[in-house]
Tab-separated table of C-alpha atoms and ligand atoms in Angstrom:
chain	number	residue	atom	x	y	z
M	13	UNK	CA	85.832	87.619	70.289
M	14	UNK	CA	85.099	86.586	73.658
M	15	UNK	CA	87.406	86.139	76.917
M	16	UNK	CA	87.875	82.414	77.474
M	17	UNK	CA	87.528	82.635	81.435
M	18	UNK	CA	85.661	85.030	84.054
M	19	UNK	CA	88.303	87.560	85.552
M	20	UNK	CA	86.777	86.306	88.935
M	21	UNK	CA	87.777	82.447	87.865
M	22	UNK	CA	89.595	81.464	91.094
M	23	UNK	CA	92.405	79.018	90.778
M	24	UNK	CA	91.371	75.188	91.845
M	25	UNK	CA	92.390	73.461	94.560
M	26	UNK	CA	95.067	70.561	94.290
M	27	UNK	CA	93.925	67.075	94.155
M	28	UNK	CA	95.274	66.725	96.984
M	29	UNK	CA	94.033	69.354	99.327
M	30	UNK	CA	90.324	67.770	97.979
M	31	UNK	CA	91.059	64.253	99.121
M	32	UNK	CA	92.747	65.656	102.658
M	33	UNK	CA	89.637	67.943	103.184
M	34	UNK	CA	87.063	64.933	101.909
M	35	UNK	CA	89.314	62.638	105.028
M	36	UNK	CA	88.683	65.656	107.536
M	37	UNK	CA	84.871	65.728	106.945
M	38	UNK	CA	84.394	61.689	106.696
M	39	UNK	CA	85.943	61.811	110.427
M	40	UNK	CA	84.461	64.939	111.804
M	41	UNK	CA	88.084	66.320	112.379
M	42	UNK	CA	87.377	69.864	111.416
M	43	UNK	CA	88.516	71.461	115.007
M	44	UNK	CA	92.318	72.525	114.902
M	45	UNK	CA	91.988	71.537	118.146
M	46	UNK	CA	91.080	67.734	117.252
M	47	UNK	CA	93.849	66.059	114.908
M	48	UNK	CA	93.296	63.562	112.764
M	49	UNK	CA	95.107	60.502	113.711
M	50	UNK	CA	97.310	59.503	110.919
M	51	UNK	CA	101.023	58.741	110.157
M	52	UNK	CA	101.223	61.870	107.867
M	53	UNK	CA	100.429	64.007	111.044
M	54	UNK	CA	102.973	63.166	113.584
M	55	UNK	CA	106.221	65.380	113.242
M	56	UNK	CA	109.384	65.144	115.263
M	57	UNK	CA	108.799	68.826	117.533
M	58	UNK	CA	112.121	70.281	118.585
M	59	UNK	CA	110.092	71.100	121.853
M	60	UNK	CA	109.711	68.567	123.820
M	61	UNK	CA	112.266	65.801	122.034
M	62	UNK	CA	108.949	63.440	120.918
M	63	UNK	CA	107.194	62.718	117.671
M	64	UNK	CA	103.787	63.932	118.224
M	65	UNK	CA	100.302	64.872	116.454
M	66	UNK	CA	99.344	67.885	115.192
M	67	UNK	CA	96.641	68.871	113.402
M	68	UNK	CA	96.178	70.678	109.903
M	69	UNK	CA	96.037	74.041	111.027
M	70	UNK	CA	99.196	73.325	112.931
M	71	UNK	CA	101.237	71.902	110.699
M	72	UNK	CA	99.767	74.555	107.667
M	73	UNK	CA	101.389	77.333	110.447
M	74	UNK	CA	104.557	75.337	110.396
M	75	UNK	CA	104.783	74.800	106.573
M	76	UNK	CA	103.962	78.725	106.216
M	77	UNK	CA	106.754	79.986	108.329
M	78	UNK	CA	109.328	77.835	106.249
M	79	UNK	CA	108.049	79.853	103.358
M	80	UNK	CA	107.739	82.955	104.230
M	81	UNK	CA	110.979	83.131	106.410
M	82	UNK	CA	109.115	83.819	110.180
M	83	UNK	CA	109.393	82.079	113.560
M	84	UNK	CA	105.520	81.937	114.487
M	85	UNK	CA	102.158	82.110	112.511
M	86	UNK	CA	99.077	82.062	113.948
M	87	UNK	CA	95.862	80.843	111.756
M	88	UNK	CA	92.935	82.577	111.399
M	89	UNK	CA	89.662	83.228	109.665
M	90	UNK	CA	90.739	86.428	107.686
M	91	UNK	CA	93.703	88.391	106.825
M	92	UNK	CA	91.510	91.432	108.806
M	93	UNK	CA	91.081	89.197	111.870
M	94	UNK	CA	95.217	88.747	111.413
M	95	UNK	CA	95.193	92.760	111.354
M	96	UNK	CA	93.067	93.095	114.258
M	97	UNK	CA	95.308	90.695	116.724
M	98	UNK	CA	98.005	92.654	115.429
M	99	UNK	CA	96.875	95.572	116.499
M	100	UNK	CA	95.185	94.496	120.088
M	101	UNK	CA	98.317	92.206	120.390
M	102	UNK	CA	100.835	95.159	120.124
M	103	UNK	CA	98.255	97.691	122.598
M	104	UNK	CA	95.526	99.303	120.295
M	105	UNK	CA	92.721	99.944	122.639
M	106	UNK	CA	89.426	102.461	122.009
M	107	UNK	CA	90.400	105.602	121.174
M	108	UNK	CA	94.154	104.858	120.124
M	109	UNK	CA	95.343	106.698	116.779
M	110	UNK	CA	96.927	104.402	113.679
M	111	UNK	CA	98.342	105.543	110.807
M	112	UNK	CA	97.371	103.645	107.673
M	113	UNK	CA	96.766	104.036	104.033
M	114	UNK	CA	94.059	106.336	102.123
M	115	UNK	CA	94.602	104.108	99.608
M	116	UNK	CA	93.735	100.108	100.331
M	117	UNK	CA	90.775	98.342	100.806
M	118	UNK	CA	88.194	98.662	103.596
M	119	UNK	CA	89.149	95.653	105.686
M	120	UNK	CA	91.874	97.510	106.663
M	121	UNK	CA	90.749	100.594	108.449
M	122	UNK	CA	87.449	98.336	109.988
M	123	UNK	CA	90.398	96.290	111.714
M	124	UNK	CA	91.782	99.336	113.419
M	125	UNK	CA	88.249	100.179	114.302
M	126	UNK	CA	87.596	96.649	115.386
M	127	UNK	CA	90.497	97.018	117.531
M	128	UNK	CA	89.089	100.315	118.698
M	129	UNK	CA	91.298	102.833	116.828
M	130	UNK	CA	90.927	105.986	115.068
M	131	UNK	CA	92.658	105.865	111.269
M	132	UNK	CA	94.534	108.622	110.132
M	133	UNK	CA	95.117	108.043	106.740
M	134	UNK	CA	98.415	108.931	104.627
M	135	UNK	CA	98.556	109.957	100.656
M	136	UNK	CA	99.733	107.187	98.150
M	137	UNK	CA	101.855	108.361	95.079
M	138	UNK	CA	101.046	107.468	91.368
M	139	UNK	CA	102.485	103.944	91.585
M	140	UNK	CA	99.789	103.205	94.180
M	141	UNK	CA	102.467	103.446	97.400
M	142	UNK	CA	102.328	104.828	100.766
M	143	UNK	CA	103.906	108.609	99.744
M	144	UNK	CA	106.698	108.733	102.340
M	145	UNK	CA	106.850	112.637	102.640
M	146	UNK	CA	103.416	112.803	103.389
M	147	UNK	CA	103.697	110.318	106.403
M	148	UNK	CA	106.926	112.183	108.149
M	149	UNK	CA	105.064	115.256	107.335
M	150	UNK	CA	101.873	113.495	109.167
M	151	UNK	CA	103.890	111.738	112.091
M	152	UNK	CA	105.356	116.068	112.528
M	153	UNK	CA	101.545	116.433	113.231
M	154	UNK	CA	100.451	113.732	115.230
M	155	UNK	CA	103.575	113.509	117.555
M	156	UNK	CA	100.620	111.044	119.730
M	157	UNK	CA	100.632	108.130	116.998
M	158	UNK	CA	102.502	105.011	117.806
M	159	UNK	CA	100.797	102.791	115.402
M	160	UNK	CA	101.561	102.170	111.615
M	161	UNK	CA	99.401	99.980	109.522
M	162	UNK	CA	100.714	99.610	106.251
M	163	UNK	CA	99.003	98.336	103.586
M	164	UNK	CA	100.923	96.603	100.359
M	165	UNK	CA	97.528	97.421	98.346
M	166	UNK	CA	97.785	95.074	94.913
M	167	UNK	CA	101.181	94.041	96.416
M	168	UNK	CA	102.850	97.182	95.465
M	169	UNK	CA	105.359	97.810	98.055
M	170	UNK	CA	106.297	101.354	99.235
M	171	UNK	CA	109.728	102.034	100.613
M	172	UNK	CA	109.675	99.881	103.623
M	173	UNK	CA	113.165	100.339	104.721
M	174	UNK	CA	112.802	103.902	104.691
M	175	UNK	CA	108.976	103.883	106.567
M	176	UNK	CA	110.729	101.356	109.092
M	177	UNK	CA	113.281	104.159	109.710
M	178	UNK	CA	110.955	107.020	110.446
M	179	UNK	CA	109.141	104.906	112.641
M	180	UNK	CA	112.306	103.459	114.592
M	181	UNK	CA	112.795	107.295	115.023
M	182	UNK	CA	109.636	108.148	116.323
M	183	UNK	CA	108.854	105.024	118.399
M	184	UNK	CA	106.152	103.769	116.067
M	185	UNK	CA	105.088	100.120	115.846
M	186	UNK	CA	104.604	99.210	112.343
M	187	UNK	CA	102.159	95.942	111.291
M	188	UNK	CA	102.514	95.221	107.638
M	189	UNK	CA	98.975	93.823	105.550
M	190	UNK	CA	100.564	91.510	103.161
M	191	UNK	CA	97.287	89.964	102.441
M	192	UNK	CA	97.636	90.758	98.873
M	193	UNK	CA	101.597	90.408	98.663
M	194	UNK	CA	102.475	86.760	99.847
M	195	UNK	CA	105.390	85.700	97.327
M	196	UNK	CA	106.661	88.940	96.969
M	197	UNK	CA	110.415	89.421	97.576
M	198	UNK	CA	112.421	92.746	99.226
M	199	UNK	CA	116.150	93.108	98.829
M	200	UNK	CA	117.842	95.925	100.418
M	201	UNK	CA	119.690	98.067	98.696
M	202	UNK	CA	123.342	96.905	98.030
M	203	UNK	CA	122.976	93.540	99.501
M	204	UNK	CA	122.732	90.064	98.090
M	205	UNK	CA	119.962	88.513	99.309
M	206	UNK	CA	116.415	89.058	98.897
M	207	UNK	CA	113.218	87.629	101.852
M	208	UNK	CA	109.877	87.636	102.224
M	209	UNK	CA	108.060	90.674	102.342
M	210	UNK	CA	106.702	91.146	106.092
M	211	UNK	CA	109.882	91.433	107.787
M	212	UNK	CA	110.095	94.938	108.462
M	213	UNK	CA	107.289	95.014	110.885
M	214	UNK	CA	106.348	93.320	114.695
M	215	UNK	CA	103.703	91.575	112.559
M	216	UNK	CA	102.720	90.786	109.417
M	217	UNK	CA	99.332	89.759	108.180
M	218	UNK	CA	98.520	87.365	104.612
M	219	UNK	CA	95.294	86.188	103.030
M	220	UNK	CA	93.927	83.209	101.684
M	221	UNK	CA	90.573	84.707	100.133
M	222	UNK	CA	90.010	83.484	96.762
M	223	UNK	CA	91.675	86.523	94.729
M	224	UNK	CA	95.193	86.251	96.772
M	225	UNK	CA	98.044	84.057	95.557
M	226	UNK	CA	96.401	81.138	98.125
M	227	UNK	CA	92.922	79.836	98.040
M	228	UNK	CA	90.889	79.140	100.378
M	229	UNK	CA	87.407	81.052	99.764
M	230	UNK	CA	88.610	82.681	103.334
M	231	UNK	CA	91.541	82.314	105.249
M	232	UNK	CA	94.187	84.459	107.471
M	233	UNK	CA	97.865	84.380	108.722
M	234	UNK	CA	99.675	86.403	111.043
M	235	UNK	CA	103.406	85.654	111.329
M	236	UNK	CA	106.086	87.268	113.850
M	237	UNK	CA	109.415	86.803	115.487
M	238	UNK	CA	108.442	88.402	118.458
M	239	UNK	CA	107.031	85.558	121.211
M	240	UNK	CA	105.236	87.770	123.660
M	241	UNK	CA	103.551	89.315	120.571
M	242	UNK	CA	102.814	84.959	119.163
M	243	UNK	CA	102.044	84.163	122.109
M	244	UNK	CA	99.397	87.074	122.433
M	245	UNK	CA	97.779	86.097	119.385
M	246	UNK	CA	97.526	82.611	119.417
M	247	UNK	CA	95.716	83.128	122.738
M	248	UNK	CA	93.625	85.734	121.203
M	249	UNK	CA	92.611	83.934	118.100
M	250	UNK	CA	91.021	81.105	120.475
M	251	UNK	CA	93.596	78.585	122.505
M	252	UNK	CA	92.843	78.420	125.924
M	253	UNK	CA	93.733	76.136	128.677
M	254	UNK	CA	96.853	74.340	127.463
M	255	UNK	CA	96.004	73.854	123.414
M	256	UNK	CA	98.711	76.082	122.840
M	257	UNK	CA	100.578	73.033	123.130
M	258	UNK	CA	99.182	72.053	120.105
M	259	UNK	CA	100.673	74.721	117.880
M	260	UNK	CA	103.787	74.149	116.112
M	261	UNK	CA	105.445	77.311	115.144
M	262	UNK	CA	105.128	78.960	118.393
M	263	UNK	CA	107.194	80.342	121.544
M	264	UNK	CA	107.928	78.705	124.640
M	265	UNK	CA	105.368	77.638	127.380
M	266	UNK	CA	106.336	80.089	130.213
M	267	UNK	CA	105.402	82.637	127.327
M	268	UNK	CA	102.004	81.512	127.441
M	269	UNK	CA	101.677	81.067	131.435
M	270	UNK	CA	102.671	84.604	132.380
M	271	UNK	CA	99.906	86.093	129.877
M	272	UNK	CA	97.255	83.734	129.055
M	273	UNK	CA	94.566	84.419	131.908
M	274	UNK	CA	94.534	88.036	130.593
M	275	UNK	CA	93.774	87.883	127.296
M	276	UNK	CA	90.299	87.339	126.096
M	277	UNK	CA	89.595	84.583	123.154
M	278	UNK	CA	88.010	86.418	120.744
M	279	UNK	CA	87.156	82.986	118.519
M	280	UNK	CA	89.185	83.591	115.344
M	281	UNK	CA	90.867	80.142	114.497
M	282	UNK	CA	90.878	78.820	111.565
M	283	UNK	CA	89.628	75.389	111.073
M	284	UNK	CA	91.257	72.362	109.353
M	285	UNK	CA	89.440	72.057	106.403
M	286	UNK	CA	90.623	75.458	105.196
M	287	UNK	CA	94.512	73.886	106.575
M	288	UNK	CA	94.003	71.429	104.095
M	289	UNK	CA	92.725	73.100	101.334
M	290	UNK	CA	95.792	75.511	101.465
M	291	UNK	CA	98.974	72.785	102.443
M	292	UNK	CA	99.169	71.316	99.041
M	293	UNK	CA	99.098	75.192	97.456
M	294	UNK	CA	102.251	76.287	99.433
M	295	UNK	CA	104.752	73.652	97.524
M	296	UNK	CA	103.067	75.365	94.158
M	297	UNK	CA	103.648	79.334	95.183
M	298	UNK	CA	106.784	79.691	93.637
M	299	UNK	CA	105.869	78.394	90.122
M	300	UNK	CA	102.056	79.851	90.588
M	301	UNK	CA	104.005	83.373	91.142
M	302	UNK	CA	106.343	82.676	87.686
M	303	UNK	CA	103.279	81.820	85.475
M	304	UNK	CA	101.512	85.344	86.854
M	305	UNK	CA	104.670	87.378	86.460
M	306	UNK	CA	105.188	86.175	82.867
M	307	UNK	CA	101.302	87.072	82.137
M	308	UNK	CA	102.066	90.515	83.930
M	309	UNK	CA	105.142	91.267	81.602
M	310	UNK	CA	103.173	90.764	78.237
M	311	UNK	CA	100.274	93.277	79.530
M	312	UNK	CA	102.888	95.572	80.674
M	313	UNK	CA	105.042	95.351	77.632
M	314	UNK	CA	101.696	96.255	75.629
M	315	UNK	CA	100.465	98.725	77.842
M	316	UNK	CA	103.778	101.049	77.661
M	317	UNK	CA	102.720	101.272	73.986
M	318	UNK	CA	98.892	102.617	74.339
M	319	UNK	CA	98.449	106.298	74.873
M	320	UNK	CA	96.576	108.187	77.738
M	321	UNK	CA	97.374	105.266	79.917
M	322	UNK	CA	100.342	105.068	82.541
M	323	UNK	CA	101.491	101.663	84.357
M	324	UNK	CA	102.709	102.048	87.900
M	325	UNK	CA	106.634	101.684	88.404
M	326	UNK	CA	108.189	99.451	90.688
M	327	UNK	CA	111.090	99.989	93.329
M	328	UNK	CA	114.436	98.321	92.011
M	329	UNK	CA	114.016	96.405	95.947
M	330	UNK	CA	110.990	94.816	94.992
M	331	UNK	CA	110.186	91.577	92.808
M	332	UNK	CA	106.676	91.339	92.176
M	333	UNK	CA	103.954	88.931	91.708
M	334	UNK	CA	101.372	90.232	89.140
M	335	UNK	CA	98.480	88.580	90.180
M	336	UNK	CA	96.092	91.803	89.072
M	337	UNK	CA	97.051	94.277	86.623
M	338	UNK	CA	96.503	98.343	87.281
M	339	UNK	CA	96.828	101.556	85.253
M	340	UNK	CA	96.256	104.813	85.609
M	341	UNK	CA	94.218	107.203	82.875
M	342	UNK	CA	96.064	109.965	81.818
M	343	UNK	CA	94.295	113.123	80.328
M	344	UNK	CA	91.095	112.498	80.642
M	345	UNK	CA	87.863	114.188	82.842
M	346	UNK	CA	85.328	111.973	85.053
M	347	UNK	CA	83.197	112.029	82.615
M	348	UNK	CA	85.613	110.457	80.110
M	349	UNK	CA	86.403	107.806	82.868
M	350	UNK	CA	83.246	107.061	83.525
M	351	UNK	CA	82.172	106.802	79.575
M	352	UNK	CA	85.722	104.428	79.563
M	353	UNK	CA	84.411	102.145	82.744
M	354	UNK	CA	80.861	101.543	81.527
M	355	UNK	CA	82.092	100.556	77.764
M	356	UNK	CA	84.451	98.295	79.218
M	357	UNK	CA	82.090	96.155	81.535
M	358	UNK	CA	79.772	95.968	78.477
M	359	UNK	CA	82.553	94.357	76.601
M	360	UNK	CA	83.284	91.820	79.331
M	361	UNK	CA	86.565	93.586	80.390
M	362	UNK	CA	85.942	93.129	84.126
M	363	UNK	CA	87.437	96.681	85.147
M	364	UNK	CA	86.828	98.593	88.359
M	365	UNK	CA	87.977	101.998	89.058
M	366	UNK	CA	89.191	102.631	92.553
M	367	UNK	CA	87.974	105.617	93.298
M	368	UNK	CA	84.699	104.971	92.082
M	369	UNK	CA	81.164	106.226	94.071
M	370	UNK	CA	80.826	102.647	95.401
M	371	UNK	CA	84.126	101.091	95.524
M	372	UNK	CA	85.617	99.517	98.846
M	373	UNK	CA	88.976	100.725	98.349
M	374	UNK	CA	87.805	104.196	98.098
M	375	UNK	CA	88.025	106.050	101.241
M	376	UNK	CA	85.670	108.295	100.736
M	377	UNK	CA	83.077	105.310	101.506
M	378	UNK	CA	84.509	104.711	104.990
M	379	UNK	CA	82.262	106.414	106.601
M	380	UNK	CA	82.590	104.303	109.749
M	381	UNK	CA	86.415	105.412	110.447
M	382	UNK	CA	85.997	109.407	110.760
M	383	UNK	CA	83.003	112.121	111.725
M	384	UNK	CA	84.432	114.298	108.733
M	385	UNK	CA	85.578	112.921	105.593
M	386	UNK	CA	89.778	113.563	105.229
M	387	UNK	CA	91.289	115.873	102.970
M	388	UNK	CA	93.554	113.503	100.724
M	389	UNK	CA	94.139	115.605	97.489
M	390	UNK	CA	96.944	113.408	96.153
M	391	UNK	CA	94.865	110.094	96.610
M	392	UNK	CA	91.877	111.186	95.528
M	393	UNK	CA	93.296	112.227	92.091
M	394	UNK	CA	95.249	109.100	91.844
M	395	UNK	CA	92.205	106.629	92.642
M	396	UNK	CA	89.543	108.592	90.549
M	397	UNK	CA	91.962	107.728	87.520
M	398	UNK	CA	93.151	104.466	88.746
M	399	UNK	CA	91.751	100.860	87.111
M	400	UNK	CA	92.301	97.293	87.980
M	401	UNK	CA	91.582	94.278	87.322
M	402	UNK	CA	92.364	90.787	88.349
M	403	UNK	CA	94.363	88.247	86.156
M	404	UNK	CA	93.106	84.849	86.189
M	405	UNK	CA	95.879	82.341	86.078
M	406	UNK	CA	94.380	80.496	83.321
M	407	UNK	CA	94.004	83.307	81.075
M	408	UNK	CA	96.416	82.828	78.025
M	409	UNK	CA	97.862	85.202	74.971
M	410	UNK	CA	94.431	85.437	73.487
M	411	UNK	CA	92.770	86.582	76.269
M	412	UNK	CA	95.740	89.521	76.767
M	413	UNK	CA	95.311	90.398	73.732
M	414	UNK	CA	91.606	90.756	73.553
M	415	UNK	CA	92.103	92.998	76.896
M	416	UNK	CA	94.627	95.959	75.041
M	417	UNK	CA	92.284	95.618	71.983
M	418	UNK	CA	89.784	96.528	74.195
M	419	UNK	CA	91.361	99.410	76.037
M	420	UNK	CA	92.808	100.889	72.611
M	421	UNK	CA	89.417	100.959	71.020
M	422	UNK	CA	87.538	102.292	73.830
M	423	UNK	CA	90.568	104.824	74.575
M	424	UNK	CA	89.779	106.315	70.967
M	425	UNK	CA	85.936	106.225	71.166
M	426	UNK	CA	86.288	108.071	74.559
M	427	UNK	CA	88.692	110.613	73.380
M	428	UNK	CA	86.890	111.779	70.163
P	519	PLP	C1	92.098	91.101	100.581
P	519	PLP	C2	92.791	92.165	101.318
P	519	PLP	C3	92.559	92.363	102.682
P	519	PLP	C4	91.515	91.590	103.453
P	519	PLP	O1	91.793	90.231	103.515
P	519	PLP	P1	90.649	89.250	104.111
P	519	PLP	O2	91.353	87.941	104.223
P	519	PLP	O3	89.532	89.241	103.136
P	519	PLP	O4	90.277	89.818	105.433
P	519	PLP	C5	93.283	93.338	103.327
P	519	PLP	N1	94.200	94.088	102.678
P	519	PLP	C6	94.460	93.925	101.366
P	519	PLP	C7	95.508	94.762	100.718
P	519	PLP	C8	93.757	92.962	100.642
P	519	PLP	O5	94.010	92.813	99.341
């Protein structure tokens, strides 16, 4: 039996994001700051009382704030250049100190160096979430932080009501990386509605690279209510003079004016072929996110049944969107895990263990964020047993089942 897709098979784009992007090259329109002239472009802006035309990009960062919940959005090339204004936007400068997580991947910390920050990293728990004690522990230590970057790593949310708290109480600005998260609802304890995740923070940061919910090969967004903090950012990630006027979802003007000779443009738009590509996806999130979760719940129904393995738990705030599947080995020595890795790839089972010698999400390999490499007990343990891989949307029953064959057999072999 073989698997009837790659687990890299990215999900297409829709017709019509290929004809809008196919209309964009045939007229040269790529530049968010160039909008193609047609009837579907003009919107009626609140702003200034006229019907006017906007481009892609600008209309994408419109469309995108409706979903997710926000006031502004700002479009970029990558969720880590989203990070990165973020950061700069809210006053990282060389030598600042931001917490973040040991466990994520490495676009994360090279944003806070990018911004010229020092990470200090925080333990994540078993189910793969920012380990709460350990941060007010940390933030006991570092009384000099003022800078939180969380990471939702595989879209597993930690107790953000609870972080938001400790940093409220310690005057701590907290940016939240929802680059693999978009979709994913929070609803507070004891209340009746659920949002968006990315509300908790002065900033929060999506992705559109090909393994997040939206794809675009490459892609960023970085949505706030604050305007000073918009208004930073959409300066930042390339407007100058007065194409600011050209965004959509965005503060006033005098916002702009009293800021925008002193921020430098560090070229980070994104252009309107990746818009287009993405427009037609938003309408499609919320029945994208369905079809995942219901693949999710058969692995994870299957998996509570196989021994020496352990799926991660999920907070009753949270409602998820399994786009990737993780579990952790129970029992079992390096060697065993290494034995268990190897078999699998051999068998097509597309697995990767976190905290493996040359994984990205292993911080161990960031050599670039410290001079000596941080004690982090809990993660390490966690990561070093810790496997993943993605879920392909067009995966069916089949191709689950040919995964927890896989697992159980090798499990067995490993173990005898
Ligand atoms: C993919 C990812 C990023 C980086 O996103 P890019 O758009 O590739 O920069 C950051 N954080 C997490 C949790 C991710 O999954």
């Amino acid at each position: 039996m073989k698997f009837n897709k790659s687990f890299h098979t990215p999900d297409p784009v829709p017709a019509k994001g290929v004809e809008n992007a196919k209309r964009l090259m045939e007229t040269g329109h790529l530049f968010r700051y160039n909008p193609l002239d047609t009837p579907e472009n003009y919107i009626d802006s609140e702003k200034n009382g006229q019907t006017k035309l906007y481009s892609d990009v600008a209309l994408l960062e419109q469309e995108f704030c409706e979903y997710t919940g926000h006031k502004y959005a700002v479009a970029v090339n990558s969720c880590g250049s989203a990070m990165f204004l973020a950061l700069k936007a809210s006053g990282v400068e060389h030598g600042v100190k931001v917490f973040s997580n040991a466990f994520t991947f490495t676009a994360v910390p090279s944003s806070i160096v990018h911004a010229g920050g020092t990470p200090v990293y925080l333990e994540c728990n078993a189910d793969y979430l920012l380990d709460v004690d350990d941060f007010k522990q940390k933030v006991k230590e570092n009384p000099d932080v003022r800078y939180l970057l969380l990471s939702y790593m595989r879209g597993h949310i930690a107790d953000v009501a609870h972080i938001k708290q400790v940093c409220d109480e310690n005057d701590i600005c907290l940016i939240e990386d929802c680059a693999h998260s978009l979709g994913v609802k929070w609803q507070d304890e004891g209340s009746e509605v659920s949002h968006h995740i990315g509300h908790h923070g002065a900033a929060a940061c999506f992705s559109a690279q090909s393994n997040k919910l939206i794809n675009a090969g490459e892609g960023g967004m970085l949505v706030t209510d604050d305007p000073e903090l918009a208004a930073h950012c959409i300066l930042a990630a390339g407007s100058y003079e007065l194409l600011y006027q050209q965004h959509l979802a965005r503060p006033d003007d005098d916002v702009f004016e009293k800021i925008k000779l002193r921020i430098p443009n560090y070229s980070l738009r994104m252009n309107n072929l990746t818009a287009a590509v993405i427009r037609p996806q938003i309408p499609e999130l919320d029945e994208k996110v369905s079809a995942y979760n219901a693949l999710y719940s058969q692995l994870e129904e299957i998996f509570t049944n196989i021994e020496h393995v352990e799926t991660p738990s999920i907070l009753p705030q949270v409602s998820r969107v399994g786009d990737s599947f993780q579990f952790n080995l129970v029992d079992m020595t390096a060697s065993q895990i290494q034995r268990f890795l190897q078999r699998a790839r051999e068998q097509g089972l597309e697995l990767q263990v976190f905290g493996h010698t040359d994984n990205a999400r292993y911080f161990r390999n960031w050599l670039y964020s410290f001079e000596e490499t941080p004690s982090l007990e809990q993660t390490e343990e966690i990561i070093t047993a810790a496997c993943d891989f993605r879920l392909p949307l067009s995966f069916n029953s089949e191709d689950l089942k040919l995964i927890t064959q896989i697992i159980r057999q090798l499990l067995s072999e490993v173990k005898d």
